[in-house]
Short mmCIF file of C-alpha atoms and ligand atoms in Angstrom, two decimals:
data_model
loop_
_atom_site.label_atom_id
_atom_site.label_comp_id
_atom_site.label_asym_id
_atom_site.label_seq_id
_atom_site.Cartn_x
_atom_site.Cartn_y
_atom_site.Cartn_z
CA MET A 809 -4.78 14.69 -10.28
CA ILE A 810 -1.98 12.63 -10.64
CA ALA A 811 -1.20 9.32 -8.51
CA LEU A 812 1.43 7.40 -7.54
CA VAL A 813 0.97 3.85 -6.11
CA THR A 814 4.50 2.34 -4.65
CA GLY A 815 4.97 -1.42 -5.02
CA ALA A 816 2.46 -1.56 -8.36
CA SER A 817 4.17 -4.02 -10.46
CA ARG A 818 2.36 -6.53 -9.14
CA GLY A 819 -0.55 -7.97 -6.37
CA ILE A 820 -2.75 -5.13 -4.37
CA GLY A 821 -0.40 -2.16 -5.79
CA ARG A 822 -0.96 -3.06 -9.50
CA ALA A 823 -5.01 -3.59 -8.89
CA ILE A 824 -4.72 -0.14 -7.21
CA ALA A 825 -3.22 1.48 -10.23
CA LEU A 826 -5.68 -0.11 -12.70
CA ARG A 827 -8.68 0.91 -10.82
CA LEU A 828 -7.35 4.62 -10.63
CA ALA A 829 -6.65 4.79 -14.13
CA CYS A 830 -9.86 3.03 -14.82
CA ASP A 831 -11.24 6.27 -12.91
CA GLY A 832 -9.42 8.77 -15.02
CA ILE A 833 -6.29 9.35 -12.91
CA PRO A 834 -2.84 9.31 -14.72
CA VAL A 835 -0.75 6.98 -12.81
CA VAL A 836 2.93 6.49 -11.96
CA ILE A 837 3.74 2.52 -11.34
CA ASN A 838 6.45 2.42 -8.89
CA TYR A 839 8.24 -0.97 -8.84
CA LEU A 840 11.56 -2.49 -7.13
CA ASN A 841 12.85 -5.35 -9.54
CA ASN A 842 10.24 -6.53 -11.80
CA GLN A 843 10.12 -4.20 -14.64
CA LYS A 844 8.48 -6.83 -17.15
CA ALA A 845 5.25 -6.75 -14.86
CA ALA A 846 5.29 -2.78 -14.10
CA GLU A 847 5.40 -2.38 -18.10
CA SER A 848 2.53 -4.78 -18.61
CA ALA A 849 0.60 -2.83 -16.08
CA VAL A 850 1.32 0.68 -18.13
CA GLU A 851 0.38 -1.13 -21.05
CA GLU A 852 -3.10 -2.58 -19.91
CA ILE A 853 -3.84 0.95 -18.94
CA GLY A 854 -2.85 2.22 -22.11
CA ASN A 855 -4.65 -0.07 -24.21
CA ALA A 856 -7.94 0.72 -21.94
CA GLY A 857 -7.36 4.43 -22.70
CA GLY A 858 -5.50 5.34 -19.50
CA ARG A 859 -2.14 7.24 -18.53
CA ALA A 860 0.59 5.27 -16.92
CA CYS A 861 4.33 4.89 -16.64
CA ALA A 862 6.50 3.27 -14.58
CA ILE A 863 9.60 4.23 -12.54
CA GLN A 864 12.05 1.77 -10.54
CA ALA A 865 13.03 3.02 -6.97
CA ASP A 866 13.37 1.31 -3.50
CA THR A 867 11.20 3.07 -1.40
CA GLY A 868 12.63 2.31 1.58
CA ASP A 869 15.86 4.68 0.30
CA PRO A 870 15.17 8.54 0.65
CA ASP A 871 17.31 9.48 -2.21
CA GLN A 872 15.69 7.10 -4.70
CA VAL A 873 12.42 8.19 -3.49
CA ASN A 874 13.30 12.04 -4.22
CA GLN A 875 14.50 10.96 -7.60
CA LEU A 876 10.71 8.96 -8.15
CA PHE A 877 9.28 11.82 -7.23
CA GLN A 878 11.08 14.46 -9.70
CA GLN A 879 11.22 11.85 -12.48
CA ALA A 880 7.36 11.26 -11.79
CA GLU A 881 7.03 15.38 -11.71
CA ASN A 882 8.58 15.36 -15.19
CA ARG A 883 6.54 12.79 -16.64
CA PHE A 884 3.14 13.75 -15.36
CA GLY A 885 3.50 16.30 -13.15
CA PRO A 886 3.20 16.89 -9.23
CA ILE A 887 1.73 14.01 -7.32
CA ASP A 888 -1.75 14.59 -5.44
CA ILE A 889 -2.62 11.17 -4.54
CA LEU A 890 -0.32 8.80 -3.11
CA VAL A 891 -0.57 5.43 -2.22
CA ASN A 892 1.99 4.17 0.34
CA ASN A 893 1.55 0.11 -1.09
CA ALA A 894 5.11 -1.31 -1.08
CA GLY A 895 5.58 -3.83 1.37
CA ILE A 896 7.22 -7.38 2.26
CA LEU A 897 6.48 -10.04 4.60
CA HIS A 898 9.20 -12.32 6.13
CA ARG A 899 8.01 -14.91 8.80
CA GLY A 900 9.04 -15.48 11.96
CA ASN A 901 8.48 -15.81 15.96
CA ILE A 902 9.91 -15.28 19.07
CA ASP A 903 12.25 -18.30 18.68
CA SER A 904 13.39 -17.71 14.96
CA TYR A 905 14.22 -13.59 15.09
CA ASP A 906 16.03 -12.78 12.06
CA PRO A 907 17.44 -9.23 12.31
CA VAL A 908 18.39 -8.83 8.71
CA ALA A 909 14.70 -9.82 8.08
CA MET A 910 13.42 -7.37 10.33
CA SER A 911 15.40 -4.50 9.04
CA ALA A 912 14.38 -5.37 5.62
CA MET A 913 10.87 -5.35 6.75
CA LEU A 914 11.15 -1.82 8.61
CA LYS A 915 12.93 -0.40 5.67
CA THR A 916 10.18 -1.24 2.77
CA ASN A 917 7.12 -1.06 5.36
CA LEU A 918 7.80 1.65 7.51
CA ASP A 919 10.47 4.02 6.15
CA SER A 920 8.90 3.81 2.47
CA VAL A 921 6.11 5.63 4.00
CA ILE A 922 7.92 8.12 5.69
CA HIS A 923 9.99 8.94 2.71
CA CYS A 924 7.13 8.87 -0.04
CA THR A 925 5.10 11.27 2.61
CA ARG A 926 7.75 13.33 3.19
CA ALA A 927 8.34 13.96 -0.23
CA ALA A 928 4.51 14.11 -1.70
CA ALA A 929 3.82 16.79 1.22
CA PRO A 930 5.51 19.96 0.00
CA ASN A 931 3.25 20.10 -3.21
CA MET A 932 0.28 18.88 -1.42
CA ARG A 933 0.42 21.71 0.84
CA LYS A 934 1.36 24.23 -1.77
CA ASN A 935 -2.18 22.89 -3.44
CA ARG A 936 -3.97 22.68 -0.46
CA ASP A 937 -5.15 19.34 -1.51
CA GLY A 938 -3.60 15.97 -1.05
CA ARG A 939 -5.06 12.26 -0.68
CA ILE A 940 -2.56 9.77 1.08
CA VAL A 941 -3.75 6.07 1.57
CA ASN A 942 -1.36 3.68 3.52
CA ILE A 943 -1.59 -0.01 3.20
CA SER A 944 -1.69 -1.67 6.51
CA SER A 945 -2.67 -5.33 7.46
CA ILE A 946 -4.92 -6.73 10.02
CA ALA A 947 -2.00 -8.42 11.56
CA ALA A 948 -1.45 -4.90 13.10
CA HIS A 949 -4.60 -5.40 15.05
CA GLY A 950 -3.45 -8.59 16.69
CA THR A 951 -4.84 -11.36 14.69
CA ALA A 952 -3.48 -14.84 14.92
CA ALA A 953 -1.92 -15.43 11.63
CA ALA A 954 1.18 -17.57 12.26
CA GLY A 955 4.73 -16.52 11.66
CA THR A 956 3.56 -12.79 11.39
CA THR A 957 5.21 -11.64 15.11
CA TRP A 958 7.37 -9.15 13.22
CA TYR A 959 5.54 -8.22 10.61
CA ALA A 960 3.20 -6.92 12.60
CA PRO A 961 4.69 -4.11 14.45
CA THR A 962 5.97 -2.84 11.24
CA LYS A 963 2.42 -2.33 10.26
CA ALA A 964 1.22 -1.07 13.38
CA ALA A 965 3.26 1.55 13.10
CA VAL A 966 2.18 2.72 9.76
CA GLU A 967 -1.05 3.02 11.38
CA SER A 968 0.38 5.16 13.98
CA LEU A 969 1.98 7.13 11.50
CA THR A 970 -1.42 7.31 9.31
CA ARG A 971 -2.79 9.28 12.15
CA ARG A 972 0.05 11.29 13.27
CA PHE A 973 0.15 12.62 9.41
CA ALA A 974 -3.14 13.35 9.66
CA LEU A 975 -2.81 15.47 12.14
CA GLU A 976 0.03 17.17 10.90
CA LEU A 977 -1.03 17.81 7.30
CA GLY A 978 -4.91 18.29 7.92
CA PRO A 979 -4.64 21.92 8.51
CA ALA A 980 -3.19 21.68 4.77
CA GLY A 981 -6.30 20.10 3.26
CA ILE A 982 -4.05 16.60 3.04
CA ARG A 983 -6.18 13.49 4.50
CA VAL A 984 -4.26 10.54 5.22
CA ASN A 985 -5.80 7.55 5.92
CA ALA A 986 -5.32 3.52 5.57
CA VAL A 987 -6.68 0.50 4.41
CA ALA A 988 -6.20 -2.46 6.58
CA PRO A 989 -6.34 -5.62 4.27
CA GLY A 990 -7.41 -9.16 5.48
CA PHE A 991 -5.85 -12.37 3.74
CA ILE A 992 -5.66 -11.34 0.28
CA LEU A 993 -4.78 -13.49 -2.89
CA THR A 994 -1.16 -12.10 -4.28
CA ASP A 995 2.24 -13.43 -4.61
CA MET A 996 3.02 -12.75 -1.05
CA VAL A 997 0.74 -16.16 -0.05
CA ASP A 998 3.16 -18.94 0.21
CA PRO A 999 2.84 -20.83 -3.18
CA ALA A 1000 4.04 -24.16 -1.24
CA ASN A 1001 0.93 -24.96 0.32
CA ARG A 1002 -1.21 -21.93 -1.56
CA GLU A 1003 -4.45 -24.31 -1.95
CA GLU A 1004 -4.55 -25.42 1.96
CA VAL A 1005 -4.16 -21.98 2.75
CA VAL A 1006 -6.71 -20.60 0.41
CA LYS A 1007 -9.21 -23.19 2.14
CA THR A 1008 -8.39 -22.26 5.86
CA MET A 1009 -8.12 -18.45 5.18
CA ALA A 1010 -11.52 -18.47 3.30
CA ALA A 1011 -13.17 -20.39 6.46
CA LYS A 1012 -11.83 -17.41 8.86
CA ALA A 1013 -13.96 -14.77 7.17
CA VAL A 1014 -17.45 -14.06 7.63
CA LEU A 1015 -18.10 -13.97 4.09
CA GLY A 1016 -16.62 -16.94 3.34
CA ARG A 1017 -13.74 -16.36 0.95
CA CYS A 1018 -10.40 -15.06 0.78
CA GLY A 1019 -9.88 -11.25 -0.76
CA THR A 1020 -8.73 -10.19 -3.83
CA PRO A 1021 -6.47 -7.30 -4.80
CA GLU A 1022 -9.41 -5.48 -6.00
CA ASP A 1023 -11.45 -5.99 -3.13
CA ILE A 1024 -8.45 -3.39 -1.78
CA ALA A 1025 -8.45 -1.50 -4.81
CA GLY A 1026 -11.96 -0.37 -4.48
CA ALA A 1027 -11.70 0.78 -0.91
CA VAL A 1028 -8.45 2.82 -1.77
CA ALA A 1029 -10.18 4.34 -4.69
CA PHE A 1030 -13.01 5.94 -2.49
CA LEU A 1031 -10.67 7.04 0.10
CA VAL A 1032 -8.51 8.85 -2.49
CA SER A 1033 -11.99 9.97 -4.05
CA ASP A 1034 -14.16 13.29 -3.04
CA GLN A 1035 -16.85 11.25 -1.70
CA ALA A 1036 -14.20 10.65 1.25
CA ARG A 1037 -13.55 14.38 1.37
CA PHE A 1038 -14.59 14.66 5.45
CA ILE A 1039 -12.74 11.68 6.19
CA THR A 1040 -9.10 11.59 7.33
CA GLY A 1041 -6.80 9.61 10.36
CA GLN A 1042 -8.70 6.46 9.58
CA ILE A 1043 -7.93 2.89 9.24
CA LEU A 1044 -10.83 1.26 7.05
CA THR A 1045 -10.56 -2.69 7.53
CA VAL A 1046 -11.12 -4.54 4.54
CA ASP A 1047 -11.04 -8.45 5.09
CA GLY A 1048 -14.42 -10.15 4.86
CA GLY A 1049 -15.54 -9.82 8.36
CA ARG A 1050 -12.52 -12.03 9.63
CA THR A 1051 -11.39 -9.57 12.47
CA ASP A 1052 -14.92 -9.48 13.93
CA PHE A 1053 -15.35 -13.09 13.38
CA LEU A 1054 -11.88 -14.12 15.49
CA SER A 1055 -13.20 -11.82 18.13
CA HIS A 1056 -16.63 -13.91 18.68
P1 LIG B 913 3.31 -8.87 -3.47
O1 LIG B 913 2.44 -9.15 -4.54
O2 LIG B 913 4.26 -9.37 -2.91
O3 LIG B 913 3.94 -7.41 -4.27
C1 LIG B 913 4.87 -6.30 -3.69
C2 LIG B 913 5.05 -5.11 -4.23
O4 LIG B 913 5.49 -4.14 -3.64
C3 LIG B 913 5.74 -5.50 -5.83
O5 LIG B 913 5.06 -4.79 -6.53
C4 LIG B 913 7.04 -5.17 -5.36
O6 LIG B 913 7.95 -4.58 -6.70
C5 LIG B 913 6.66 -4.11 -4.59
N1 LIG B 913 8.23 -3.93 -3.55
C6 LIG B 913 8.63 -4.74 -2.72
N2 LIG B 913 9.83 -3.98 -2.44
C7 LIG B 913 9.83 -2.69 -2.55
C8 LIG B 913 10.50 -1.44 -2.28
N3 LIG B 913 11.52 -1.76 -1.55
N4 LIG B 913 10.23 -0.53 -3.45
C9 LIG B 913 9.28 -0.48 -4.21
N5 LIG B 913 8.53 -1.53 -4.37
C10 LIG B 913 8.56 -2.53 -3.41
O7 LIG B 913 2.36 -7.98 -2.24
P2 LIG B 913 0.83 -7.97 -1.95
O8 LIG B 913 0.42 -8.83 -1.44
O9 LIG B 913 0.07 -6.84 -2.98
O10 LIG B 913 1.22 -6.67 -0.99
C11 LIG B 913 0.81 -5.18 -1.01
C12 LIG B 913 0.75 -4.34 0.25
O11 LIG B 913 -0.44 -4.93 0.99
C13 LIG B 913 1.71 -4.67 1.37
O12 LIG B 913 2.08 -3.28 2.01
C14 LIG B 913 1.56 -6.00 1.90
O13 LIG B 913 2.37 -6.01 3.45
C15 LIG B 913 0.13 -5.49 2.51
N6 LIG B 913 -0.86 -6.75 2.88
C16 LIG B 913 -0.98 -7.75 2.09
C17 LIG B 913 -1.91 -8.93 2.40
C18 LIG B 913 -2.17 -10.20 1.56
O14 LIG B 913 -2.63 -10.97 1.99
N7 LIG B 913 -1.55 -10.03 0.42
C19 LIG B 913 -2.56 -8.63 3.46
C20 LIG B 913 -2.42 -7.43 4.48
C21 LIG B 913 -1.56 -6.34 3.82
P3 LIG B 913 8.76 -5.81 -7.39
O15 LIG B 913 7.52 -6.69 -8.14
O16 LIG B 913 9.47 -5.03 -8.53
O17 LIG B 913 9.71 -6.67 -6.57
#
């Protein structure tokens, strides 16, 4: 088994790559700008006895995605596990719609999932085995985080595609699921008022804390494992009980 994690230089993607490597899976770490961070993840995995390599590509660009998969195959072999994690958040609401920011979010959050899944599918079909996990967000479920009006539909589309791809690819033995994280402490969190945000968001979860990238990595590791072999087309919410709390 070989895994590719998109946007794995930092945050949730990095934790997923480290966790899969820890489970003995060679991992391709994709990144956009942050070569140093990607290489440090590769080094960390190597030091722990695992195998990883870093490959730069904008996953929103189909040509770059094809090159990414070609380079990954040359390095480790065809991809069996794909984690579509790369994503960006531009804040906005009805009064502050920015079409450029919206296009960028659609390109990274949605187009990336399309291009990478299409690039991975032929080999997975050939092997009659493939495991795909898309990283969504509880924003897609309508939770009230200020300023995520335009981000939310990009993630709702990811969840819709998760089910459609599961339907199309299931007969070929390929499982497609999504993880919808709640509030996770990464660079996505605005550093300006980090302390205050952490306190507020911790109070929103039944478990009384913010999530860590490792919390999400554990759920992804389960979904790509044989333990989840009869699970497909599902959205696994990992939010410390926040969604349920808000519904009461
Ligand atoms: P992050 O810390 O900001 O890291 C984003 C990662 O994505 C970086 O590795 C970045 O690469 C990469 N990236 C961005 N655009 C890319 C592109 N076009 N092509 C390839 N890689 C790209 O973000 P995060 O918080 O870990 O979020 C990871 C995923 O979880 C996203 O899909 C996000 O929407 C979702 N999520 C996050 C939270 C949260 O609370 N943090 C909650 C729900 C869902 P470089 O470092 O090279 O720029």
